[in-house]
Coordinates of N, CA and C in Angstrom, one line a residue:
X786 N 35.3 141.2 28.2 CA 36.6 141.8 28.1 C 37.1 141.5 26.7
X787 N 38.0 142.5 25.9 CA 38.7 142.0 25.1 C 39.9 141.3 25.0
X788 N 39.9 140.3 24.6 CA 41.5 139.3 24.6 C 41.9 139.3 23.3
X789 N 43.5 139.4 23.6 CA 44.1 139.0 22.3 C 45.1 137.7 22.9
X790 N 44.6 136.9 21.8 CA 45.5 135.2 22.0 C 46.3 135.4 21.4
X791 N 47.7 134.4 21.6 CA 48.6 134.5 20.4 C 49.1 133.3 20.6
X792 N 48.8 132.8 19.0 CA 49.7 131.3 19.0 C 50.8 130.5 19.5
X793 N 51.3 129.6 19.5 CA 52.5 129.0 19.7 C 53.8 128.9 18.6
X794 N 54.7 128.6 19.0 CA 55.7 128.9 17.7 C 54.9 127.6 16.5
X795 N 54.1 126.8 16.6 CA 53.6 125.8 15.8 C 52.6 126.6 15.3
X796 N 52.2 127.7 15.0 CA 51.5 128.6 14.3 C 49.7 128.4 14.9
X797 N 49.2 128.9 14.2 CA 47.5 128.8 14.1 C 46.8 127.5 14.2
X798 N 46.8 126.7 15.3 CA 46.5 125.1 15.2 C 45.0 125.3 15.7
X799 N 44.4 124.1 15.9 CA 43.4 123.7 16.1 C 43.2 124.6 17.8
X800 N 44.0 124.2 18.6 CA 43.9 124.3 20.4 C 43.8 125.7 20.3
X801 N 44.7 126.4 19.8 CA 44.6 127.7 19.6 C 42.7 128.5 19.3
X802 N 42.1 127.9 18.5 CA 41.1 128.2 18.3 C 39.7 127.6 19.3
X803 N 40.3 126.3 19.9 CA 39.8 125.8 20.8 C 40.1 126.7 22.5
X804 N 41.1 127.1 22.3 CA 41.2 128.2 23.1 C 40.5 129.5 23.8
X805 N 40.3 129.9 22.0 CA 39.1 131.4 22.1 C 38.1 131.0 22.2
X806 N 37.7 129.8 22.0 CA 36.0 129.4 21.9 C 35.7 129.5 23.2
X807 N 36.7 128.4 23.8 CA 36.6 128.5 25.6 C 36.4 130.0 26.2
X808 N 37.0 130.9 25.8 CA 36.9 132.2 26.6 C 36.2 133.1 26.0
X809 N 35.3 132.9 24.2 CA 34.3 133.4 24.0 C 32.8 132.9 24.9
X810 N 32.6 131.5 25.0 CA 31.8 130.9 25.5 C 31.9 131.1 27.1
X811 N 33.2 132.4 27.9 CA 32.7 133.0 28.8 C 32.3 134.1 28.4
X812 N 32.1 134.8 27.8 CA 31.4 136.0 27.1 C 32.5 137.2 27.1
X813 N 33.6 136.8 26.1 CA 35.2 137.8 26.4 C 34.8 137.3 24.6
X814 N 35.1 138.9 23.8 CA 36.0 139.3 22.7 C 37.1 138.8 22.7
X815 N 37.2 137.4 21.8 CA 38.6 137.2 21.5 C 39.3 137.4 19.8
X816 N 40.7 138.2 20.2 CA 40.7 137.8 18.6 C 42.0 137.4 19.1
X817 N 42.2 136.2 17.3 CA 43.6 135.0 17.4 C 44.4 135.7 15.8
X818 N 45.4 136.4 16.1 CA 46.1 137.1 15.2 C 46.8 135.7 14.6
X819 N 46.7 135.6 13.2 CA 48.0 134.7 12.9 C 49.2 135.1 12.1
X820 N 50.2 135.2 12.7 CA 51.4 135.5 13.0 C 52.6 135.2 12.0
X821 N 52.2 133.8 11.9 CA 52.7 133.0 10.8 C 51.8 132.8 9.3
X822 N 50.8 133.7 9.4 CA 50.0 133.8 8.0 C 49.9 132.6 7.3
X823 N 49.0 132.2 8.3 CA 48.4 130.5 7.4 C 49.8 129.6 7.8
X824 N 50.5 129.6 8.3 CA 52.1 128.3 8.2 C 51.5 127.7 9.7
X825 N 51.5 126.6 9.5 CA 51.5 125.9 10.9 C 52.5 124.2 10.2
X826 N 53.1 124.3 11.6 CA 54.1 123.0 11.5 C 54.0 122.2 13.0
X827 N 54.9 121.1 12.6 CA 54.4 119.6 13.5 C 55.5 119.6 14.7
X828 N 56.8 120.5 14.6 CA 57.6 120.1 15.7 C 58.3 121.7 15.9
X829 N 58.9 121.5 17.1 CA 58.8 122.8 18.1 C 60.3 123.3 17.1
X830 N 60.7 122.5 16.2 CA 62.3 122.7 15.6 C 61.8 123.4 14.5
X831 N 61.1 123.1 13.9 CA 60.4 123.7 12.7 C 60.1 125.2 12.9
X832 N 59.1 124.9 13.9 CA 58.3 126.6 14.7 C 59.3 127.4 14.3
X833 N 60.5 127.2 15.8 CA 61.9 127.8 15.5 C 61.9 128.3 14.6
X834 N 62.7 127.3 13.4 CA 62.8 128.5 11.8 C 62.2 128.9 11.7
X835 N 60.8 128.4 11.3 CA 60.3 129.3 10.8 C 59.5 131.1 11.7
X836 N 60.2 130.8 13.0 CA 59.9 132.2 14.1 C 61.2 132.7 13.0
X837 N 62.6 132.1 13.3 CA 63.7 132.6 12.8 C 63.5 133.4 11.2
X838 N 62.9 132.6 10.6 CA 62.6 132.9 9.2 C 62.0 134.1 8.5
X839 N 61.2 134.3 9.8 CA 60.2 135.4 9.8 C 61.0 136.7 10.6
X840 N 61.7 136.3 11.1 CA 62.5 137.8 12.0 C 61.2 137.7 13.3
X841 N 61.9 138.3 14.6 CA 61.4 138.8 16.0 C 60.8 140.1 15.2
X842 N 61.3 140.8 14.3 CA 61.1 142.3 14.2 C 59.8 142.4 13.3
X843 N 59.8 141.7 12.7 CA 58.6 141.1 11.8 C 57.3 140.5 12.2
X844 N 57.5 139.9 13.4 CA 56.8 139.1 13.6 C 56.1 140.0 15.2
X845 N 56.9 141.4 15.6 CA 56.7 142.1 16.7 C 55.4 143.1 15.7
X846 N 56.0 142.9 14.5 CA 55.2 144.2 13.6 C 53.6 143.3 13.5
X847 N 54.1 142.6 13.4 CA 52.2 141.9 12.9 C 51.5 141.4 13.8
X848 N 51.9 141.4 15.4 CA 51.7 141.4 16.5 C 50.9 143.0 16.7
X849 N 51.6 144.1 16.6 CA 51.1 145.1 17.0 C 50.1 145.3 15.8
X850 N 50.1 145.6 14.9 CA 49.2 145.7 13.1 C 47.9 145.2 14.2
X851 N 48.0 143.7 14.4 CA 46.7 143.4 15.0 C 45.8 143.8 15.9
X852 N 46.9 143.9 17.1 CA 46.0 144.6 18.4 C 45.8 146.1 18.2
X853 N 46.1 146.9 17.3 CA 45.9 148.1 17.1 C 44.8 148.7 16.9
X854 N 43.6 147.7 16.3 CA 42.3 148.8 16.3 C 41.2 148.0 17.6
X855 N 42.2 147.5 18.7 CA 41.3 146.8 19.8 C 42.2 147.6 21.0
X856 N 43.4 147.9 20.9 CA 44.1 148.1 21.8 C 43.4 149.4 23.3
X857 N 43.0 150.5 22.2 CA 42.2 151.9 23.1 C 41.6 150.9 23.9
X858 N 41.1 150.3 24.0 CA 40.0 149.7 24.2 C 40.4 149.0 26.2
X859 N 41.6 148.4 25.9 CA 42.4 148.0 27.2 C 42.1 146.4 27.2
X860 N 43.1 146.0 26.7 CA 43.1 144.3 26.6 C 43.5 143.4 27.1
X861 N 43.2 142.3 27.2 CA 43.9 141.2 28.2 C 44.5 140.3 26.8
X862 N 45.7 140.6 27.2 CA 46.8 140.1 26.4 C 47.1 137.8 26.8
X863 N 47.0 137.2 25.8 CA 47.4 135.9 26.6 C 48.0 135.5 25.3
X864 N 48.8 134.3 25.5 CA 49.6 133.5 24.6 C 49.8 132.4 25.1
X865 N 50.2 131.5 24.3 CA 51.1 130.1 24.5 C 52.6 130.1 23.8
X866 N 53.3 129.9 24.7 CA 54.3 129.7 24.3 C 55.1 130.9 23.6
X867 N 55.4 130.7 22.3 CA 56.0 131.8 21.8 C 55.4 133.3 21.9
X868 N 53.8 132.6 21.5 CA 52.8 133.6 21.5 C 52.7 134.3 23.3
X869 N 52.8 133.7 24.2 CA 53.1 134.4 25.7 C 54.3 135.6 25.4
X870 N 55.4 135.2 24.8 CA 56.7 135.9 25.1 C 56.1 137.2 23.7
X871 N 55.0 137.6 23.2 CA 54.8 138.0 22.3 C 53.7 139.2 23.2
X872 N 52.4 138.1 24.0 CA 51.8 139.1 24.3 C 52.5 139.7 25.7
X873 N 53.4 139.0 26.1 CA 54.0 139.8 27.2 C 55.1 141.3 26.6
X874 N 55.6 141.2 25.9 CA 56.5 142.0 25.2 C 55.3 143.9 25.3
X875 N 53.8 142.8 24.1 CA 53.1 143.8 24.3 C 52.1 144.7 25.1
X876 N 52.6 143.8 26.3 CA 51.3 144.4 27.8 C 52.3 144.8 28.3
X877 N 53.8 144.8 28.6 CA 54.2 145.8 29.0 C 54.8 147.0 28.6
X878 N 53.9 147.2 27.2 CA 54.3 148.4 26.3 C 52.9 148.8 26.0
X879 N 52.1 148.6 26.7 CA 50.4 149.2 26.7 C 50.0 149.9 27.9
X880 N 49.8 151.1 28.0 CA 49.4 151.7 29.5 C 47.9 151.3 30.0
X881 N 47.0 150.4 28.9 CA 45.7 150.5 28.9 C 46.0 148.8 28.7
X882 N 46.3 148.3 28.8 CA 47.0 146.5 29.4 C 46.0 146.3 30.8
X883 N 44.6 145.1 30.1 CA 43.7 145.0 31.7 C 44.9 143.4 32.2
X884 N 45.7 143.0 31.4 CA 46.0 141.9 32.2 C 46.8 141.1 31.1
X885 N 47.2 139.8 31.7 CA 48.4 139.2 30.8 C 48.5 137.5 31.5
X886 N 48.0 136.7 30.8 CA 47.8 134.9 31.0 C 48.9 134.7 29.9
X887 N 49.6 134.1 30.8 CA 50.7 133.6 29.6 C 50.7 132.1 30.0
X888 N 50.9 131.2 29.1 CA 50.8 129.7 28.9 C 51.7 129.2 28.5
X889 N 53.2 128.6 29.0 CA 53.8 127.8 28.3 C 55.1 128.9 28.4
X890 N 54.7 130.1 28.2 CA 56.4 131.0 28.0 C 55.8 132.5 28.8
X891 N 57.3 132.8 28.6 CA 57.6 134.1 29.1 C 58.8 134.8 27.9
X892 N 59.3 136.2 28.6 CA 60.4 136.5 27.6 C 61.2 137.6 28.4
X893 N 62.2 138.1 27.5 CA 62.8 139.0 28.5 C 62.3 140.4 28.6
X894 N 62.8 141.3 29.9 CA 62.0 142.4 30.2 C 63.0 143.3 30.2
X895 N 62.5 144.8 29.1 CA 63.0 145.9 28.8 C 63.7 146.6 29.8
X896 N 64.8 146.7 29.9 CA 65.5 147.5 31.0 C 64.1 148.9 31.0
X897 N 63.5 149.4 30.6 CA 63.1 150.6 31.2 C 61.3 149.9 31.2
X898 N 60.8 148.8 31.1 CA 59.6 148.2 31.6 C 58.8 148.7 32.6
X899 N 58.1 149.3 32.9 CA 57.6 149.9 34.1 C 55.8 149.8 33.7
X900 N 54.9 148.9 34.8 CA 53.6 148.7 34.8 C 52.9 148.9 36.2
X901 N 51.4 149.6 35.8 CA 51.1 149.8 37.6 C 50.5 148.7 38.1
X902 N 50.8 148.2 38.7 CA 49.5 146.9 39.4 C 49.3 145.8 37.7
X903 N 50.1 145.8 37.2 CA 49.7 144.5 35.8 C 49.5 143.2 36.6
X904 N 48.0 142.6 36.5 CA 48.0 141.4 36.9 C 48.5 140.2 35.9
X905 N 49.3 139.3 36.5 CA 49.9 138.9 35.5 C 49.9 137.1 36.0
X906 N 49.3 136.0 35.5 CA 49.5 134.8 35.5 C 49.9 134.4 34.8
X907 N 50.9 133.1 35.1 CA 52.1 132.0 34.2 C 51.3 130.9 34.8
X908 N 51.2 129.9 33.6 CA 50.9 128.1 33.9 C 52.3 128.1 32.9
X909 N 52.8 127.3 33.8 CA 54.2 126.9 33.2 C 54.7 125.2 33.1
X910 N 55.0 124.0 32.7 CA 55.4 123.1 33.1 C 57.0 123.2 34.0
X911 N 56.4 122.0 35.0 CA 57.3 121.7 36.0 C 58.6 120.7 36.4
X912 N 59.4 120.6 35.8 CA 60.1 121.3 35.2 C 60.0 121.5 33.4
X913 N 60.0 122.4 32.9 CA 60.4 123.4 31.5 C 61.4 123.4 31.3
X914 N 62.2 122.7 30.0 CA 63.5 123.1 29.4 C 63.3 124.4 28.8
X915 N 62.2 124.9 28.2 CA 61.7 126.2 27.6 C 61.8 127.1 28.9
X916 N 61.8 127.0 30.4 CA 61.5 128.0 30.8 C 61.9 127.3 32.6
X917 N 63.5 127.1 32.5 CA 64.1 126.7 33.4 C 64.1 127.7 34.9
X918 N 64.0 126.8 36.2 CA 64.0 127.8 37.5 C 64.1 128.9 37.4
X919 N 65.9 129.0 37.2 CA 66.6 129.7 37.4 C 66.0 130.7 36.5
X920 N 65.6 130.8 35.1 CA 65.1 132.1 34.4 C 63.4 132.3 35.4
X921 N 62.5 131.6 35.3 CA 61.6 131.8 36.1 C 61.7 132.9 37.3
X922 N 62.7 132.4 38.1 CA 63.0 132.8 39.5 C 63.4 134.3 39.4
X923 N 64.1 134.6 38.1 CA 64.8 135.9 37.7 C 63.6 136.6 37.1
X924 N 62.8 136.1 36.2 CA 61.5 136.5 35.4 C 60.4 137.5 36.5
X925 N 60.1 136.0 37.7 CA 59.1 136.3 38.5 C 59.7 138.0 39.5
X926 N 60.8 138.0 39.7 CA 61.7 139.0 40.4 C 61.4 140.4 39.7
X927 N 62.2 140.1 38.6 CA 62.4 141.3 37.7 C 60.8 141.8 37.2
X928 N 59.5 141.0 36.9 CA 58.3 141.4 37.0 C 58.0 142.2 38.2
X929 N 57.8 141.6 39.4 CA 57.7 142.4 40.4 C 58.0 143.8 40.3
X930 N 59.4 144.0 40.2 CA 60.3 144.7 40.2 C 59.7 146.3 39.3
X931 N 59.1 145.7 38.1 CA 58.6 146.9 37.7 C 56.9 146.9 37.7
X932 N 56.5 145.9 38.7 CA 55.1 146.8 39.2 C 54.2 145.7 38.6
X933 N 54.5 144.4 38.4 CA 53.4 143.4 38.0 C 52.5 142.6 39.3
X934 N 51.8 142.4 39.3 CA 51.2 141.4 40.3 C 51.4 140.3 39.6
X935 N 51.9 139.6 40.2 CA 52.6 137.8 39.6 C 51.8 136.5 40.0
X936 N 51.1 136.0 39.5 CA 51.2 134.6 40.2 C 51.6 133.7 39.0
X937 N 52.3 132.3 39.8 CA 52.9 131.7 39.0 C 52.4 130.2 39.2
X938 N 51.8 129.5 38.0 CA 51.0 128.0 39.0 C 52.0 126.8 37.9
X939 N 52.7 125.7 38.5 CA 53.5 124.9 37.7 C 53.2 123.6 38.0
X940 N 53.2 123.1 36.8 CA 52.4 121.9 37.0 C 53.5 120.8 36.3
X941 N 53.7 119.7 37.5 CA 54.5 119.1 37.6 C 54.8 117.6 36.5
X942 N 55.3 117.3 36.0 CA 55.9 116.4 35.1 C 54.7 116.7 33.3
X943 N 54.6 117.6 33.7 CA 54.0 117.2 31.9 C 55.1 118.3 31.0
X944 N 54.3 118.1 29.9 CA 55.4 118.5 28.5 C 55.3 120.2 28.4
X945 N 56.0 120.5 28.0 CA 55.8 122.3 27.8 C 54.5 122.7 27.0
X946 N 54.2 122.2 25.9 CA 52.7 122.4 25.3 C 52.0 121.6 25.9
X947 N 51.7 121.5 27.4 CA 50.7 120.6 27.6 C 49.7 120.8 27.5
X948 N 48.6 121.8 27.1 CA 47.5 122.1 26.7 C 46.8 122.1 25.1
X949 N 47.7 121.3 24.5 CA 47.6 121.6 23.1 C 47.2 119.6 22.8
X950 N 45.6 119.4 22.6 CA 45.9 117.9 22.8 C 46.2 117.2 21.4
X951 N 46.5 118.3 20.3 CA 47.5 117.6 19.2 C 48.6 117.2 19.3
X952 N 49.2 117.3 20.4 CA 50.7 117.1 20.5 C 51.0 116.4 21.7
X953 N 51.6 115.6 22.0 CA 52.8 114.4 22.5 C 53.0 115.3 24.1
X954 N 52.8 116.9 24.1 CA 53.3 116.8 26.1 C 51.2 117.1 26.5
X955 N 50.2 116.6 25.7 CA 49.1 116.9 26.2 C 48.8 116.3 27.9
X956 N 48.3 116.6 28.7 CA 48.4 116.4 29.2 C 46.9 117.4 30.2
X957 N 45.4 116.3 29.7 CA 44.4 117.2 30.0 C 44.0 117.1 31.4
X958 N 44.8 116.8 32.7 CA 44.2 117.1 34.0 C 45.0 118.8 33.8
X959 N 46.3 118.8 33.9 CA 46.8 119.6 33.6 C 46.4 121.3 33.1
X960 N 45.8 120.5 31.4 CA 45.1 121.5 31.0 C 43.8 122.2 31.3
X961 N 43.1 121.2 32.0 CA 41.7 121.8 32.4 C 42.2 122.6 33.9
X962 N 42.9 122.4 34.7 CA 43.5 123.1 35.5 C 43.9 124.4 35.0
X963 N 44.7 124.5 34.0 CA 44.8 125.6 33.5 C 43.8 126.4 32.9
X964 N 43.3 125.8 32.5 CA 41.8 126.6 31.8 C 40.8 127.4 32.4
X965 N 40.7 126.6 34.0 CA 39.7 126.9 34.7 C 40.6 128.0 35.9
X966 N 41.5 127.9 36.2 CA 42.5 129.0 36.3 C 42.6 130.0 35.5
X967 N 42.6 130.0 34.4 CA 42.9 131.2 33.6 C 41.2 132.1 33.7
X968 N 40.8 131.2 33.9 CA 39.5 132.1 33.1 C 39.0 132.9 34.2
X969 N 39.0 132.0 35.6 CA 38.8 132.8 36.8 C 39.6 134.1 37.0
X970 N 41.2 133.5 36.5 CA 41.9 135.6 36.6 C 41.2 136.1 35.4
X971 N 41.0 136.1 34.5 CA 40.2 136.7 33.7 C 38.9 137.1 34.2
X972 N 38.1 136.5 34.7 CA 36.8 137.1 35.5 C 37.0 137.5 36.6
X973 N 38.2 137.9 37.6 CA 38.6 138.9 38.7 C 39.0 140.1 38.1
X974 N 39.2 140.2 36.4 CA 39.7 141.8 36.1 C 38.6 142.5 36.2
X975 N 37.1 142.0 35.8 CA 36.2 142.5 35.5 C 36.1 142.7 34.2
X976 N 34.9 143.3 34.0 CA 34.3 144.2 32.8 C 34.4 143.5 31.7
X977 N 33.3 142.7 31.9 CA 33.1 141.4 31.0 C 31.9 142.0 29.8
X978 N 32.4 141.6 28.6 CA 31.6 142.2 27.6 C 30.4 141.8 27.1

């Protein structure tokens, strides 16, 4: 299958690429757009600006630029963190969307959003200042709502980037859970390349 990854607001890191290996070495086309063009930084405050710095609108444009000559094709969209709230923006604006693994985030959904059957998994930390109940509870709803299949798996006391083992919320029982989760919804879409 073809996947598009998309970074974290800490740009193009190491985990990131340690990422697609993992789901090229299940035999999935991955490509890792970077977003922030070569910028990678050390704390989630920095990311910030520099997401700010770059504009949403800017950063929506080099998002799509990328998946554009993979897209016909019907992609499984996945992210961490910022990069989640990026490829979710763009799987529910692809009619040919095989699926959507988001890691760490979510984002908000288009008053006119409408998907048939989108299978759609969140590994989320339990509790998330990035991605509190109450938005969750509203997220997982309003997906429903316009036609996602949801599942949602939260994993309790670790850091929001817990899968990233450069950084301070690593947390590898966690992440290999996630891993081995992800890859399995990825091998129930089918049509492995």
């Amino acid at each position: 299958m073809d996947v598009v990854l998309f970074h974290s607001a800490h740009g193009l890191r190491p985990a990131v690429h340690a990422g697609a290996e993992r789901l090229r070495a299940a035999g999935h086309h991955v490509h890792v757009p970077d977003l922030f063009e070569g910028q990678t930084v050390e704390t989630v405050e920095e990311g910030r600006a520099l997401r700010d710095k770059i504009g949403s609108d800017e950063l929506l444009r080099r998002a799509v630029l990328a998946v554009a000559p993979y897209s016909e094709r019907g992609l499984l969209y996945a992210g961490f963190s910022l990069g989640g709230s990026v490829a979710q923006t763009l799987a529910l604006g692809d009619s040919k969307a095989r699926g959507l693994l988001l890691m760490h985030g979510t984002s908000d959904i288009a008053a006119t959003a409408s998907v048939d059957d989108l299978p759609v998994q969140l590994h989320v930390a339990d509790p998330d200042v990035s991605e509190p109940h109450d938005w969750l509870n509203t997220w997982y709803l309003r997906m429903r709502e316009i036609g996602a299949d949801v599942e949602i798996y939260r994993y309790r006391g670790v850091g929001h980037l817990y899968t990233d083992p450069d950084l301070p919320d690593y947390d590898e029982s966690a992440a290999e859970q996630t891993w081995r989760t992800g890859l399995a919804f990825i091998e129930s879409l089918g049509d492995q390349a």
